[in-house]
CSV table of C-alpha atoms and ligand atoms in Angstrom, one decimal:
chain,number,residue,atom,x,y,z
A,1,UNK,CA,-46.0,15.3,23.4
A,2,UNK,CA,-43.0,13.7,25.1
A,3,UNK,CA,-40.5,14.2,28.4
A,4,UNK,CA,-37.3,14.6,28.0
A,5,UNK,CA,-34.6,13.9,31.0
A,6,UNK,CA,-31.7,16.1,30.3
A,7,UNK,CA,-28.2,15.7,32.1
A,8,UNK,CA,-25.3,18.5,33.8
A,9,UNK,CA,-25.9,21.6,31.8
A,10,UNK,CA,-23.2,24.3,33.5
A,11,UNK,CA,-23.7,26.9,31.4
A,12,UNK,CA,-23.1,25.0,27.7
A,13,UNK,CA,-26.0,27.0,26.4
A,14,UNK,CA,-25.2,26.1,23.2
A,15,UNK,CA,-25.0,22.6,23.2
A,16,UNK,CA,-28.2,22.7,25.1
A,17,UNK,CA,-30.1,24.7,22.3
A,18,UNK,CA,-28.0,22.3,19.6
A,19,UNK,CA,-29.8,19.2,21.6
A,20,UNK,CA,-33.4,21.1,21.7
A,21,UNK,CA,-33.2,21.4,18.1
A,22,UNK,CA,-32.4,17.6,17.6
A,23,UNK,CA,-35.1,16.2,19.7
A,24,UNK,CA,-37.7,19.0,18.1
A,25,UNK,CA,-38.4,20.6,21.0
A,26,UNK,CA,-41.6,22.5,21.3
A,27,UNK,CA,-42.3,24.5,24.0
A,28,UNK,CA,-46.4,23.8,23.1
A,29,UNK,CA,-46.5,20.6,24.3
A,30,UNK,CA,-43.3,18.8,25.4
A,31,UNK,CA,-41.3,18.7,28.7
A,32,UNK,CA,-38.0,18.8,30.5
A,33,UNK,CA,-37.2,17.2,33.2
A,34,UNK,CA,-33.4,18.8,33.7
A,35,UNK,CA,-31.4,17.4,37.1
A,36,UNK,CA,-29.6,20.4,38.4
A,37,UNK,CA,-26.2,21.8,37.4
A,38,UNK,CA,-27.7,24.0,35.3
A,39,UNK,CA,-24.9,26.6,35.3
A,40,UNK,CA,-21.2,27.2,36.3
A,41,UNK,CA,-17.9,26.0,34.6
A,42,UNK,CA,-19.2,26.4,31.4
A,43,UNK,CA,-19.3,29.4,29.5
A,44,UNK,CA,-22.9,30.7,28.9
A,45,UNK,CA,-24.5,30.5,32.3
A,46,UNK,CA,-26.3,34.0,31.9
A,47,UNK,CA,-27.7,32.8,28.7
A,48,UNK,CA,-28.3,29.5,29.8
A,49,UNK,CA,-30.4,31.2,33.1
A,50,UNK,CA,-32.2,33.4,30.7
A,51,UNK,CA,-33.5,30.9,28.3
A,52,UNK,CA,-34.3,27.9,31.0
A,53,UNK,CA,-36.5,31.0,32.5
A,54,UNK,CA,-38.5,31.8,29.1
A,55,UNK,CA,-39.1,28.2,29.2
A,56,UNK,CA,-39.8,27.3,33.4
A,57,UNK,CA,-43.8,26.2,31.9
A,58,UNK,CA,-41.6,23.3,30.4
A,59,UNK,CA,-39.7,22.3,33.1
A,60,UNK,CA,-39.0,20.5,36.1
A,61,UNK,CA,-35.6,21.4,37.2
A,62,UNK,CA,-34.0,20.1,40.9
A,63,UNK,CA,-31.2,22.0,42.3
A,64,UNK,CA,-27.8,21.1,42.1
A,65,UNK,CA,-24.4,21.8,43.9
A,66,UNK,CA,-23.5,24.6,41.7
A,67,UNK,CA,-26.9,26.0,41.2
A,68,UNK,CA,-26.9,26.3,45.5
A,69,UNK,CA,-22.8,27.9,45.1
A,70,UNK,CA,-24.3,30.5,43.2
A,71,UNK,CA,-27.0,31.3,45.3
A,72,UNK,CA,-24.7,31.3,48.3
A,73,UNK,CA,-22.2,33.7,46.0
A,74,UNK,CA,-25.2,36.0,45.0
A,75,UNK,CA,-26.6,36.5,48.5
A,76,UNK,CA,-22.8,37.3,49.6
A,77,UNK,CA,-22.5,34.3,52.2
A,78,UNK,CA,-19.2,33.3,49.9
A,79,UNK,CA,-16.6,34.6,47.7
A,80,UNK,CA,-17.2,33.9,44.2
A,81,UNK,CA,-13.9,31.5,43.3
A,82,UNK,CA,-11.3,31.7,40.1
A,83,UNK,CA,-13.1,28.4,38.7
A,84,UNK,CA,-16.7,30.0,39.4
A,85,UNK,CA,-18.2,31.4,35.1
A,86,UNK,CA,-21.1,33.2,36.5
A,87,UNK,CA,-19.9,36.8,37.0
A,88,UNK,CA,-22.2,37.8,34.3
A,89,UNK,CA,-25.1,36.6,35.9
A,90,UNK,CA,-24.0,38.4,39.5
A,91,UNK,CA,-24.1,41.2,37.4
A,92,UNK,CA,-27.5,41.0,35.2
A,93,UNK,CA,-30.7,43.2,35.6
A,94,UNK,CA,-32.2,40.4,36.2
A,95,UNK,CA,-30.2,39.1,39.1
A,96,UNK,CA,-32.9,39.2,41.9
A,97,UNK,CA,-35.5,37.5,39.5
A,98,UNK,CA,-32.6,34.6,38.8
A,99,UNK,CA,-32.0,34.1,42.5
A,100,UNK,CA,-35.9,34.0,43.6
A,101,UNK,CA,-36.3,31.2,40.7
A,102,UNK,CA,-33.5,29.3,41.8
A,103,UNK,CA,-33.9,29.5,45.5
A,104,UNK,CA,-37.6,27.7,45.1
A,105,UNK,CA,-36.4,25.0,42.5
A,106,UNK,CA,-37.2,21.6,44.7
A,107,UNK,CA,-34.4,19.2,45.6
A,108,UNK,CA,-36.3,16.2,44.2
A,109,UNK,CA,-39.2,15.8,41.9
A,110,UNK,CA,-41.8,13.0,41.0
A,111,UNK,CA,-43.2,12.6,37.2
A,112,UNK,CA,-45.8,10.0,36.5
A,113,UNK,CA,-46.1,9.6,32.8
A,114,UNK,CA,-48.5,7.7,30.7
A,115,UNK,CA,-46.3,5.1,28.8
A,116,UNK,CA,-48.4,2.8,26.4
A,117,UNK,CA,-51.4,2.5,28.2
A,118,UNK,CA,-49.6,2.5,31.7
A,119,UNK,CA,-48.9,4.6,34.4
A,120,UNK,CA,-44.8,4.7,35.4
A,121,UNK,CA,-43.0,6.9,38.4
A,122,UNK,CA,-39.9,8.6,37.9
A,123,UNK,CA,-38.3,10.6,40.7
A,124,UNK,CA,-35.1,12.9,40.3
A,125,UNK,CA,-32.4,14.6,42.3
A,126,UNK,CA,-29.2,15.7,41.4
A,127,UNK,CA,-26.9,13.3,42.3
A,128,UNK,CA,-29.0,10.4,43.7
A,129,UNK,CA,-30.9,9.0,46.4
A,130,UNK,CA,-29.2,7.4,49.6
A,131,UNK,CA,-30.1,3.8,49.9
A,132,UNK,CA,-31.2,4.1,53.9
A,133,UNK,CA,-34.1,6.5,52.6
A,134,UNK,CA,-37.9,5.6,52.2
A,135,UNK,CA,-40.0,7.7,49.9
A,136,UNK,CA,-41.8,9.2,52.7
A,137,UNK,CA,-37.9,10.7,54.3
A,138,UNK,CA,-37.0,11.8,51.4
A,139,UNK,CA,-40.1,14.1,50.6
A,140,UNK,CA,-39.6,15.5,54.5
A,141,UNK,CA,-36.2,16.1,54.0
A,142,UNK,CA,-36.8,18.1,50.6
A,143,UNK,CA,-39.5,19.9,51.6
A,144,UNK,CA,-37.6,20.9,54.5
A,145,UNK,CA,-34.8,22.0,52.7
A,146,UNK,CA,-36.9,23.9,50.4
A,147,UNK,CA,-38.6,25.6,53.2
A,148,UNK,CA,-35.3,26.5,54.8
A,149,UNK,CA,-33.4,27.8,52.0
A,150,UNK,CA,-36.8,29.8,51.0
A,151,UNK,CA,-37.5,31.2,54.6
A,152,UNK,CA,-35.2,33.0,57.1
A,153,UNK,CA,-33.0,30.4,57.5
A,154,UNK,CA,-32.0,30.9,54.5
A,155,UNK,CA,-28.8,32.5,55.0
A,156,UNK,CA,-27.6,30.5,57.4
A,157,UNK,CA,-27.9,27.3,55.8
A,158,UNK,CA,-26.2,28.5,52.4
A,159,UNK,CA,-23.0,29.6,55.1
A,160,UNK,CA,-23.2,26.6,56.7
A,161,UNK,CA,-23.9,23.7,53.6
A,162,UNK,CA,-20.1,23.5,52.9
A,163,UNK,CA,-18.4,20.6,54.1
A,164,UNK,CA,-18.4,16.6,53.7
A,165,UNK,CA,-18.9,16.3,57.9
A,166,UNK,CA,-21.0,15.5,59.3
A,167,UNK,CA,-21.4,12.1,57.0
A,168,UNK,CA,-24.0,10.2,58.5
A,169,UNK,CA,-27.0,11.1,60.6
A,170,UNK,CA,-25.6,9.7,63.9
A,171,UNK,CA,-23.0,11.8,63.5
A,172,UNK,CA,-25.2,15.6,63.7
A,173,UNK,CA,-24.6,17.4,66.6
A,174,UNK,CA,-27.0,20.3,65.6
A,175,UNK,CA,-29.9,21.2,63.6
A,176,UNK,CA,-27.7,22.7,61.0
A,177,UNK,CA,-25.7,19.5,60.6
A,178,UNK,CA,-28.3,17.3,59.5
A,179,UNK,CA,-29.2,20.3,56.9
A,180,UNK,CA,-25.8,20.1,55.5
A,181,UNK,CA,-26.4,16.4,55.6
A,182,UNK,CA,-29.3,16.2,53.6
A,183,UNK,CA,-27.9,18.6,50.9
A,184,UNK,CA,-24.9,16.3,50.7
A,185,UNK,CA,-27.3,13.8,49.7
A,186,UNK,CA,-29.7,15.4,47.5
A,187,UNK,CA,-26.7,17.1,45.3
A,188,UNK,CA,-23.2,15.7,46.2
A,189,UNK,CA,-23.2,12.0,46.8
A,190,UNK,CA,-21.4,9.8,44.8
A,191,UNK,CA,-20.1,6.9,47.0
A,192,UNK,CA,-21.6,5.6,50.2
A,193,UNK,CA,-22.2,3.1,52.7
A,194,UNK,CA,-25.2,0.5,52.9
A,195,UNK,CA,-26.5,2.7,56.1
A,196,UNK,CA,-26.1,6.4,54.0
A,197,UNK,CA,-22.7,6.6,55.6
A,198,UNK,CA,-20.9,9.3,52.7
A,199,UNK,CA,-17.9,9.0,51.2
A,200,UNK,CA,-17.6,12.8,49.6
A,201,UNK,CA,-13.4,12.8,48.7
A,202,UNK,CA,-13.7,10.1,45.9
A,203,UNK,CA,-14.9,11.4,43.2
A,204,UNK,CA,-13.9,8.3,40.6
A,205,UNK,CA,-15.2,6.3,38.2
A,206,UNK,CA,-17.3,3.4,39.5
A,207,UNK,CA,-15.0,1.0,39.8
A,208,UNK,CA,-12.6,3.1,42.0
A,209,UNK,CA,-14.5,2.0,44.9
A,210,UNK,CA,-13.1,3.5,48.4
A,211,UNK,CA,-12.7,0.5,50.4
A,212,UNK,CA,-16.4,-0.2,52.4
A,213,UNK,CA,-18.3,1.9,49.8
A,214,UNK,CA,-20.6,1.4,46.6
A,215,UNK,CA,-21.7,3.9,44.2
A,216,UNK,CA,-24.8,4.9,46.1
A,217,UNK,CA,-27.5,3.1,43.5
A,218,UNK,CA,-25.3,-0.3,43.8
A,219,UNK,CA,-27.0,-1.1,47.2
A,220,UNK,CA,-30.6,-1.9,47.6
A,221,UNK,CA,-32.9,1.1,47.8
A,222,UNK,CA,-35.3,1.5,50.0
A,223,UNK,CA,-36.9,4.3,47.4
A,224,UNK,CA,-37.5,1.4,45.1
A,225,UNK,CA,-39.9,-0.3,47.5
A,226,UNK,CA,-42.2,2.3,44.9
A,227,UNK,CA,-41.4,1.0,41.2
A,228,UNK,CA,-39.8,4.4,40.5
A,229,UNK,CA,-37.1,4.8,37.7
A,230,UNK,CA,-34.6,7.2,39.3
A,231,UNK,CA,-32.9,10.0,37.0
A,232,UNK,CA,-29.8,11.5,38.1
A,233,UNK,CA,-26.9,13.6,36.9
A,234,UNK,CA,-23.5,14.7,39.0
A,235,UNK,CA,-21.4,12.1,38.1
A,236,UNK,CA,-20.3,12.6,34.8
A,237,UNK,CA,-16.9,10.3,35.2
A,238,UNK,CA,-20.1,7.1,34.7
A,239,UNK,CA,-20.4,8.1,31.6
A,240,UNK,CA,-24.5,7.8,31.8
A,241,UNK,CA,-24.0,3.9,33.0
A,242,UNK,CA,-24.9,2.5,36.0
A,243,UNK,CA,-26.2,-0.5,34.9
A,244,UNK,CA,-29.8,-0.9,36.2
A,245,UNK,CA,-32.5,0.1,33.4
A,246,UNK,CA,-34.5,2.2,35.6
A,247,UNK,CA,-31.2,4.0,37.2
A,248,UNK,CA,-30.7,6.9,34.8
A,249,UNK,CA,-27.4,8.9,35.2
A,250,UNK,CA,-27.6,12.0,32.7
A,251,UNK,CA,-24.5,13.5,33.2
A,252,UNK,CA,-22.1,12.9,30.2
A,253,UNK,CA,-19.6,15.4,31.1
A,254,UNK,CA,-20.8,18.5,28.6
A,255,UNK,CA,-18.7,21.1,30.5
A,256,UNK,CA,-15.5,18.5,30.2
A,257,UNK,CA,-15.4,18.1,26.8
A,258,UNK,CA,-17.9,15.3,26.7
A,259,UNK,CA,-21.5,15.6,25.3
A,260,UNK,CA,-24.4,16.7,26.6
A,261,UNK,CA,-27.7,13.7,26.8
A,262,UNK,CA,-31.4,14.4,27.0
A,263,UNK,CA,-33.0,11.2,27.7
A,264,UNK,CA,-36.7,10.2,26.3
A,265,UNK,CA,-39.0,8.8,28.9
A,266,UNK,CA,-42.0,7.2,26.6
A,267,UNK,CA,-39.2,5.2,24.3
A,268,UNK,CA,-35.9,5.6,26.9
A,269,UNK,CA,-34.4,7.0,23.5
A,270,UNK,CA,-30.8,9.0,24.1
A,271,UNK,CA,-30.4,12.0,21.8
A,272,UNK,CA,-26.9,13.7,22.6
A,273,UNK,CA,-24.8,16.4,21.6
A,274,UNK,CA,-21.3,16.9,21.7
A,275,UNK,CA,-19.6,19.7,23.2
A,276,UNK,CA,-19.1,22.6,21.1
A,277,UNK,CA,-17.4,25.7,22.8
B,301,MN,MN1,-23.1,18.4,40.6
């Protein structure tokens, strides 16, 4: 039995079935721990939606950017746009069952797994974890989310999540705002301030730095007060590097060309696979 963490799917169904069949995948006993993204801008989101389904024992999947603009597309809040690959999906049988799975996939998740003998913590989001948060916020501000996007407010926080104001906390003049907020966090952050303030324009590699910012897991983390190993995809321009051995960024880029990484959590092994179609 192992975990695997795997990266920015979009749709590249068949680099992710290529990478299943390199790290043996068996749906008996192993699982996947996949950070969000799972469709859009590549080609095979339908596919991609279908098999991840057959397989949701498996896995723990957190929802990402894309994964929320096609819920927002599919419940007719907004217009599907020229760059958007999921006009399959939208029009599926299955459609409904897609949208009810995707709307109650969590915004962050927690995995403890047995590693030689010991007990270790990993927590995952899709693009990271602002460093002003605790571990207790952070669960609030999920759950919340969760809650929201599953309940009746469910429409009006997919027409209202778009947009990089309000950036920090102080700044929320309503309800809504620190909703948008906290989504910004959970699946769009790249750069920020020490305090959470967001940088969303810049959308470099690393060491483009906007002036006043870091790459969010360059500043201390409050999350790591709990000896967690964060996982992480979004920001495929890092090229899976952050430079902390228990930062994980899985995004290689797949959909641009790149490759697509699962990443083994008992032996922190990388299997990849390059991009096909
Ligand atoms: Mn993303």
């Amino acid at each position: 039995m192992a975990t695997y963490a795997i990266g920015d799917i979009q749709g590249c169904y068949d680099e992710l079935k290529i990478l299943l069949d390199i790290i043996k995948f068996q749906s008996e006993q192993d699982k996947l721990l996949i950070c969000g993204d799972i469709i859009n801008r590549g080609p095979k989101s339908l596919e991609t939606l279908e098999f991840l389904y057959s397989i949701k024992k498996n896995c723990h999947i957190t929802l990402g950017n894309h994964d929320l603009h096609f819920l927002a597309v599919a419940e007719g809040v907004k217009e599907i746009s020229d760059s958007d690959t999921f006009q399959a999906l939208l029009e599926d049988k299955n459609l409904d069952i897609y949208v009810s799975w995707i709307r109650e996939l969590p915004f962050h998740h927690i995995s403890n797994i047995k590693i030689e003998g010991k007990m270790k913590s990993y927590i995952m989001t899709h693009a990271g974890i602002p460093p002003h948060w605790t571990r207790e916020e952070l669960e609030r501000y999920s759950l919340e989310l969760t809650e929201t996007l599953k309940g009746p407010g469910s429409i009006g926080l997919l027409e209202n999540m778009y947009g990089n104001e309000p950036n920090h906390s102080t700044k929320c003049d309503s309800e809504i705002e620190r909703l948008r907020l906290n989504i910004n966090y959970f699946t769009r952050m790249r750069f920020c301030q020490n305090d959470g303030t967001l940088d969303l324009v810049s959308k470099g590699k690393a060491n483009e730095t906007p002036p006043q910012m870091k790459p969010w897991f360059d500043w201390n983390l409050k999350i790591l007060e709990h000896p967690f190993h964060i996982l992480f995809g979004h920001w495929a321009a890092l090229e899976g590097k952050t430079g902390k051995s228990n930062i994980s960024a899985l995004d290689t880029g797949c959909v641009w060309g790149k490759k697509l990484t699962a990443l083994r959590l008992e032996d922190n092994r990388i299997f990849s696979c390059n991009k096909i179609n």
